[in-house]
Coordinates of C-alpha atoms in Angstrom, one line a residue:
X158 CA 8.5 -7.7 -16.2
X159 CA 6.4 -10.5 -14.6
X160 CA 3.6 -8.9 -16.2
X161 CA 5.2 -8.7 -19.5
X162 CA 6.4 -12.3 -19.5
X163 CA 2.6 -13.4 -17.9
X164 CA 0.9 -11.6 -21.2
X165 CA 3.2 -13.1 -23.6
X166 CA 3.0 -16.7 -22.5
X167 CA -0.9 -16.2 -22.3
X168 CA -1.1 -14.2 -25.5
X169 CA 0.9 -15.1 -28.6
X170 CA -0.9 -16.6 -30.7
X171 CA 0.2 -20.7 -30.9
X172 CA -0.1 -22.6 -34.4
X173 CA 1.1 -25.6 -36.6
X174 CA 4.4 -24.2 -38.5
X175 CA 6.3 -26.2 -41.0
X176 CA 10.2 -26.4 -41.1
X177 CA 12.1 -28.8 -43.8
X178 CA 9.8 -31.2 -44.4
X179 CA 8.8 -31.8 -40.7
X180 CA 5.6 -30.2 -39.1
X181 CA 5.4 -28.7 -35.4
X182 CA 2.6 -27.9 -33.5
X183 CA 1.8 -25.0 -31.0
X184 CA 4.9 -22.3 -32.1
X185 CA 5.8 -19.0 -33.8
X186 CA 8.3 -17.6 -36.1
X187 CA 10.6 -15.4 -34.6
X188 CA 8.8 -12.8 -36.8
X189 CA 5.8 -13.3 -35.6
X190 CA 7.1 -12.8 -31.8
X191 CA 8.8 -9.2 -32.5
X192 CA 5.6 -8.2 -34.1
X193 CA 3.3 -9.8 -31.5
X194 CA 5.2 -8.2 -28.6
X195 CA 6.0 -5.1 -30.1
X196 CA 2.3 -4.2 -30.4
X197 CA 2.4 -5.2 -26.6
X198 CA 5.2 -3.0 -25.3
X199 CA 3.8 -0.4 -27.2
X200 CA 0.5 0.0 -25.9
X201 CA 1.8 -0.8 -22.5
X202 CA 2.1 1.6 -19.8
X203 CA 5.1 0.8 -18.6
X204 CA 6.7 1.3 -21.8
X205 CA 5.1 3.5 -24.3
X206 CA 4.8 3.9 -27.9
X207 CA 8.3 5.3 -28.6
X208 CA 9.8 1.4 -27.7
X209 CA 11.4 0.6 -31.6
X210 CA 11.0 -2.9 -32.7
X211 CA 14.9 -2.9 -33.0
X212 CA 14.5 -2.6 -28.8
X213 CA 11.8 -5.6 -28.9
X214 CA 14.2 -7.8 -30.6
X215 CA 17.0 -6.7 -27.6
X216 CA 14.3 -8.3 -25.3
X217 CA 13.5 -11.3 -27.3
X218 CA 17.3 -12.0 -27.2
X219 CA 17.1 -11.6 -23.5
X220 CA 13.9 -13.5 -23.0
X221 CA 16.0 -16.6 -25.1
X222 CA 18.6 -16.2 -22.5
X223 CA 16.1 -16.7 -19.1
X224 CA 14.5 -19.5 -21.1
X225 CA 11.4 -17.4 -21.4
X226 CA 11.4 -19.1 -25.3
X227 CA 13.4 -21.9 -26.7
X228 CA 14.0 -22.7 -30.3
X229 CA 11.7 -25.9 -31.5
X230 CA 14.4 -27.6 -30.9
X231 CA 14.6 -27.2 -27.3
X232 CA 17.8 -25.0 -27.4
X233 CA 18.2 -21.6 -25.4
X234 CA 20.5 -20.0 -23.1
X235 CA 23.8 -19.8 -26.1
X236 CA 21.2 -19.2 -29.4
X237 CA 21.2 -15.7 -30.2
X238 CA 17.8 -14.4 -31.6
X239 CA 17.2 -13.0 -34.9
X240 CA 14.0 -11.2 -36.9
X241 CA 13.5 -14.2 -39.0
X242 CA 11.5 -17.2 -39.8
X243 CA 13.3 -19.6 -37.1
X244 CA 10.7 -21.6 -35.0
X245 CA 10.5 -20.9 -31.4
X246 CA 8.2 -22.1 -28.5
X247 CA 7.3 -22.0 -24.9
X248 CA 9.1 -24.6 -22.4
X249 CA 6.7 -26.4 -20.2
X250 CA 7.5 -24.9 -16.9
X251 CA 7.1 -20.8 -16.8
X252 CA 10.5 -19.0 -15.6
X253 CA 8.3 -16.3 -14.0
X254 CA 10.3 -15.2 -10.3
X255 CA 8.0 -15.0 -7.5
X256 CA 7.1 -11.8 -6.1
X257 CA 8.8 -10.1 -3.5
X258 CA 6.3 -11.2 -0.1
X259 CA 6.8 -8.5 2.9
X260 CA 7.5 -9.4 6.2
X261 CA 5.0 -10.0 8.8
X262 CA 5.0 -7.7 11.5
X263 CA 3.8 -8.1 14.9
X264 CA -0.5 -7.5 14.8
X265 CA -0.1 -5.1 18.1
X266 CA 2.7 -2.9 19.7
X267 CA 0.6 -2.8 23.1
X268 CA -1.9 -5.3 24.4
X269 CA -5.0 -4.1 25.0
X270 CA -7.3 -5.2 28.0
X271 CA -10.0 -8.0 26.9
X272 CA -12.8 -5.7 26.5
X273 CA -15.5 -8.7 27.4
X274 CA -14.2 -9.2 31.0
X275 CA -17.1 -8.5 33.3
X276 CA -16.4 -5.9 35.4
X277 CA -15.7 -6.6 38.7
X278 CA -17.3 -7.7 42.0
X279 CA -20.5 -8.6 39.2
X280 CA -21.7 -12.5 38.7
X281 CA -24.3 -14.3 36.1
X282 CA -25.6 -16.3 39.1
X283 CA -26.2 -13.4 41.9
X284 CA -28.3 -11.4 38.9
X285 CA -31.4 -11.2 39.9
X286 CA -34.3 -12.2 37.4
X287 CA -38.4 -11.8 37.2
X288 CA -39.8 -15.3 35.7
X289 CA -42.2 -14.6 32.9
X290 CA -45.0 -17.4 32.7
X291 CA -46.7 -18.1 29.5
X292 CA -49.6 -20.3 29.2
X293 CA -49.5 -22.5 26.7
X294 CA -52.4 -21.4 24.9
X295 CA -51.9 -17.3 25.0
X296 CA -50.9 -15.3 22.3
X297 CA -47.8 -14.0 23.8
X298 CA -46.7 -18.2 23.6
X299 CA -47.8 -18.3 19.6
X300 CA -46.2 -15.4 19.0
X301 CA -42.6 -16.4 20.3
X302 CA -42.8 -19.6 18.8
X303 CA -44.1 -17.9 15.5
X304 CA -40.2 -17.1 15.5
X305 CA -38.0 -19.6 17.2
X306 CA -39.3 -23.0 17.2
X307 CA -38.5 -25.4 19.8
X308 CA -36.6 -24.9 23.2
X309 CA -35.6 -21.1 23.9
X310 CA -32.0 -21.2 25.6
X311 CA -31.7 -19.4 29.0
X312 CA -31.0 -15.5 28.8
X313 CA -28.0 -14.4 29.9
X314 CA -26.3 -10.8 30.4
X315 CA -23.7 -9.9 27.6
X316 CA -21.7 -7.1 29.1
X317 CA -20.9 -3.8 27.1
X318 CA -17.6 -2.2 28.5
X319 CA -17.4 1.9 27.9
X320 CA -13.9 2.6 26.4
X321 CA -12.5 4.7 28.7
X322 CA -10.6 7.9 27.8
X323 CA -7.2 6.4 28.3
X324 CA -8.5 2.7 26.3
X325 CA -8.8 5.6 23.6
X326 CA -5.6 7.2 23.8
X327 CA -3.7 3.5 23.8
X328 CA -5.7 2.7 20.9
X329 CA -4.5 5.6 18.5
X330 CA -0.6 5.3 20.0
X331 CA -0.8 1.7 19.3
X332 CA -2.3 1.9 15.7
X333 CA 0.5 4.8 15.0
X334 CA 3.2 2.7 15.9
X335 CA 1.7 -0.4 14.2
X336 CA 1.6 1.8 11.1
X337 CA 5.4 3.4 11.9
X338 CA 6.8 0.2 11.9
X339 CA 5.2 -1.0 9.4
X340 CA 5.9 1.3 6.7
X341 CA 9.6 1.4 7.9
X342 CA 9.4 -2.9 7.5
X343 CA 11.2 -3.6 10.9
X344 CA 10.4 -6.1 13.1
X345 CA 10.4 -3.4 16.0
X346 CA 11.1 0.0 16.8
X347 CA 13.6 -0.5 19.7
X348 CA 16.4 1.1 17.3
X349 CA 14.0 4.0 16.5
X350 CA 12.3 5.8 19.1
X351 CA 11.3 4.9 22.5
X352 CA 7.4 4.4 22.4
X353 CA 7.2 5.8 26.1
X354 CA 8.0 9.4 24.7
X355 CA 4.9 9.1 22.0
X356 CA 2.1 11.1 23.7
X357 CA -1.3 9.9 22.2
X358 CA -2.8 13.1 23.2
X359 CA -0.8 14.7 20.8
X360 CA -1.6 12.3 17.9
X361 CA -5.4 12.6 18.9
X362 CA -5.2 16.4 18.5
X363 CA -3.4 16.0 14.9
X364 CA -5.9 14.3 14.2
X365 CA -9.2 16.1 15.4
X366 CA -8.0 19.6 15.3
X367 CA -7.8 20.4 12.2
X368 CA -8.9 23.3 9.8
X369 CA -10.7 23.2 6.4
X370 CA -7.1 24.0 5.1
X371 CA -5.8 20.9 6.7
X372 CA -3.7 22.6 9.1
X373 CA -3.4 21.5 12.8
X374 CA -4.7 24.4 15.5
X375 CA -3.2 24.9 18.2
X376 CA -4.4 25.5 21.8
X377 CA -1.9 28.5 22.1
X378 CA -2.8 30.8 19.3
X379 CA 0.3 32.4 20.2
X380 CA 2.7 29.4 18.6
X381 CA 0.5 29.3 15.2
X382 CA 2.5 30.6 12.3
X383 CA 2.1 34.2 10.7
X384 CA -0.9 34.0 7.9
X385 CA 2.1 35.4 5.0
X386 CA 4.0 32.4 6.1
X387 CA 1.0 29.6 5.5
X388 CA 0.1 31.7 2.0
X389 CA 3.6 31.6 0.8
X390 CA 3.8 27.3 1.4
X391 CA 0.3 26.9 -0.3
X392 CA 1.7 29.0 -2.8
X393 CA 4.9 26.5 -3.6
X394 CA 2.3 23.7 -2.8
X395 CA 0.6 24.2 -5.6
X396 CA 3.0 25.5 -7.9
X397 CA 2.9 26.3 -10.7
X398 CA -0.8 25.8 -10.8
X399 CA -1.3 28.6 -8.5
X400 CA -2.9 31.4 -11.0
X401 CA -5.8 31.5 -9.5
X402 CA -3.6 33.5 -6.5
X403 CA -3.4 36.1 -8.6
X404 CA 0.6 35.5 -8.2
X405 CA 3.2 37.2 -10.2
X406 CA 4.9 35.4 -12.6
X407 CA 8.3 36.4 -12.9
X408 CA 11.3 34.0 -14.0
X409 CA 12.7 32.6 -10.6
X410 CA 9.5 33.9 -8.6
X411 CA 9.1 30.4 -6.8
X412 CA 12.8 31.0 -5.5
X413 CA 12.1 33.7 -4.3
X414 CA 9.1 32.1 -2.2
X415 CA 11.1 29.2 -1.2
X416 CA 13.9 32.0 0.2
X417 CA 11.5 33.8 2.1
X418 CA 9.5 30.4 4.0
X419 CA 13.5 29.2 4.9
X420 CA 14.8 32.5 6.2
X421 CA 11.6 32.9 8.4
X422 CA 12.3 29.1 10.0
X423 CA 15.9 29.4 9.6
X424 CA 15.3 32.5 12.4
X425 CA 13.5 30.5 14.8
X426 CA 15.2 30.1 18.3
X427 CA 13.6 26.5 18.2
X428 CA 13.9 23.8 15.6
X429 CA 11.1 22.4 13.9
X430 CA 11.3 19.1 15.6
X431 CA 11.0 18.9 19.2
X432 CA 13.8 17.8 21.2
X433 CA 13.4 14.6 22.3
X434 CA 11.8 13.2 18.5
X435 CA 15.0 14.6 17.2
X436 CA 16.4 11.5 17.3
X437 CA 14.0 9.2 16.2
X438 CA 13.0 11.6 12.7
X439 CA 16.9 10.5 12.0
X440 CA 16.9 7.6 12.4
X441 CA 13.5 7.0 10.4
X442 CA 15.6 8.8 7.7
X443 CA 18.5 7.1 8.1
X444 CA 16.6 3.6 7.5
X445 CA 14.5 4.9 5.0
X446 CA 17.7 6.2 2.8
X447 CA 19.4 2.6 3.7
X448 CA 16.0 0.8 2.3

């Protein structure tokens, strides 16, 4: 709707209209509104070309009422608009709501160690360091100064630390949760899940491991799911534009799909979600459904 309002204030065109006698600058017939935005709503994506002009006078009416428009006379709020030659015009100030902002959320879930810390037991002054003498007049002295004029600071070590494996594995858990929390827009996760039960390993091997058909493999072959089973979920996936499985396509065929995938989890001694996320896929549900 901001849109809408944004384009009509910018676009409807603005001229001199007469009105008993008296001449007013910089307004439209109502007329020339419902045809104006009409066109508008019309080509709009939002709306489509079935929107009736009898519709774009509904929301003329309403656009009165917010004091979107006011008569030339200043009037709005009690008028009622018409598809007619009555004068209207913009007010000075637009009416346009602001947008809805998000909240911030907190930039890191764990702190991560200051990378640039020298490791330690080092120090710059204990480093040992072979002078280099240049005479004035050599080529190796034109040739630096070919590049940096003037006095040529000290050198000093800049230390590179290697990311250790678990640096790694905070990383991902901490960009996960970061992500968790933002999608669900709380300012933490306390009521969610406990962050100590999140194993990064796991999330690093949902990641990596992955086959060309985007499912995860698993270190115990034994636990991956029957190959029918996978077929039969691509199969719904990418229904009903699945012909080139060479499925039948009998009336109440994807049923029949969907029947078989639930009765083979439905026999499973375990459920899908491990135990102790049980409670935090729930209550990401629950505050989804409430949002």
């Amino acid at each position: 709707w901001n849109e809408t309002v944004e384009l009509f204030r910018a676009r409807m065109p603005l001229r001199k209209h007469r009105c008993r006698f008296k001449s007013y600058e910089r307004c439209f017939t109502a007329a020339e509104a419902v045809d104006w935005l009409h066109e508008l709503l019309r080509c709009n994506q939002n709306f489509g070309p079935e929107v009736t002009r009898k519709q774009t006078v509904q929301l003329l009416k309403k656009f009165l009422k917010n004091h979107v428009i006011e008569d030339i006379k200043g009037k709005w709020g009690q008028e009622d608009f018409e598809d007619n030659r009555h004068l209207y015009r913009f007010p000075p100030s637009s009416p346009l709501k602001p947008y809805p902002k998000k909240p911030t959320y907190p930039k890191d879930v764990i702190k991560f160690p200051e990378w640039n810390d020298p490791p330690p037991g080092t120090s710059q002054e204990n480093i040992p360091v072979r002078p280099v003498v240049m005479v004035s007049n050599s080529e190796v002295w034109y040739k630096r100064h070919s590049i940096a004029i003037g006095e040529v600071p000290a050198c000093r070590l800049v230390y590179r630390r290697q990311l250790t494996e678990s640096n790694v594995e905070d990383i991902w858990k901490s960009m996960t949760l970061s992500y968790l929390q933002k999608v669900l827009g709380l300012d933490s996760l306390e009521e969610v899940l406990d962050s100590k039960l999140v194993n990064s390993k796991f999330i690093i091997h949902n990641v990596y491991s992955v086959s060309k058909q985007g499912v995860v493999i698993l270190d115990d072959k034994s636990k991956e799911l029957p190959h029918w089973v996978l077929s039969a979920m691509k199969c719904l996936a990418n229904w009903p534009n699945c012909s080139d499985m060479k499925q039948p396509m009998y009336l109440g065929f994807e049923k029949d799909v969907f029947k078989t995938i639930a009765d083979y989890y439905g026999h499973l001694k375990e459920p899908l979600l491990t135990f102790h996320l049980f409670d935090a896929f729930v209550s990401v549900l629950g505050k989804l459904e409430y949002i």
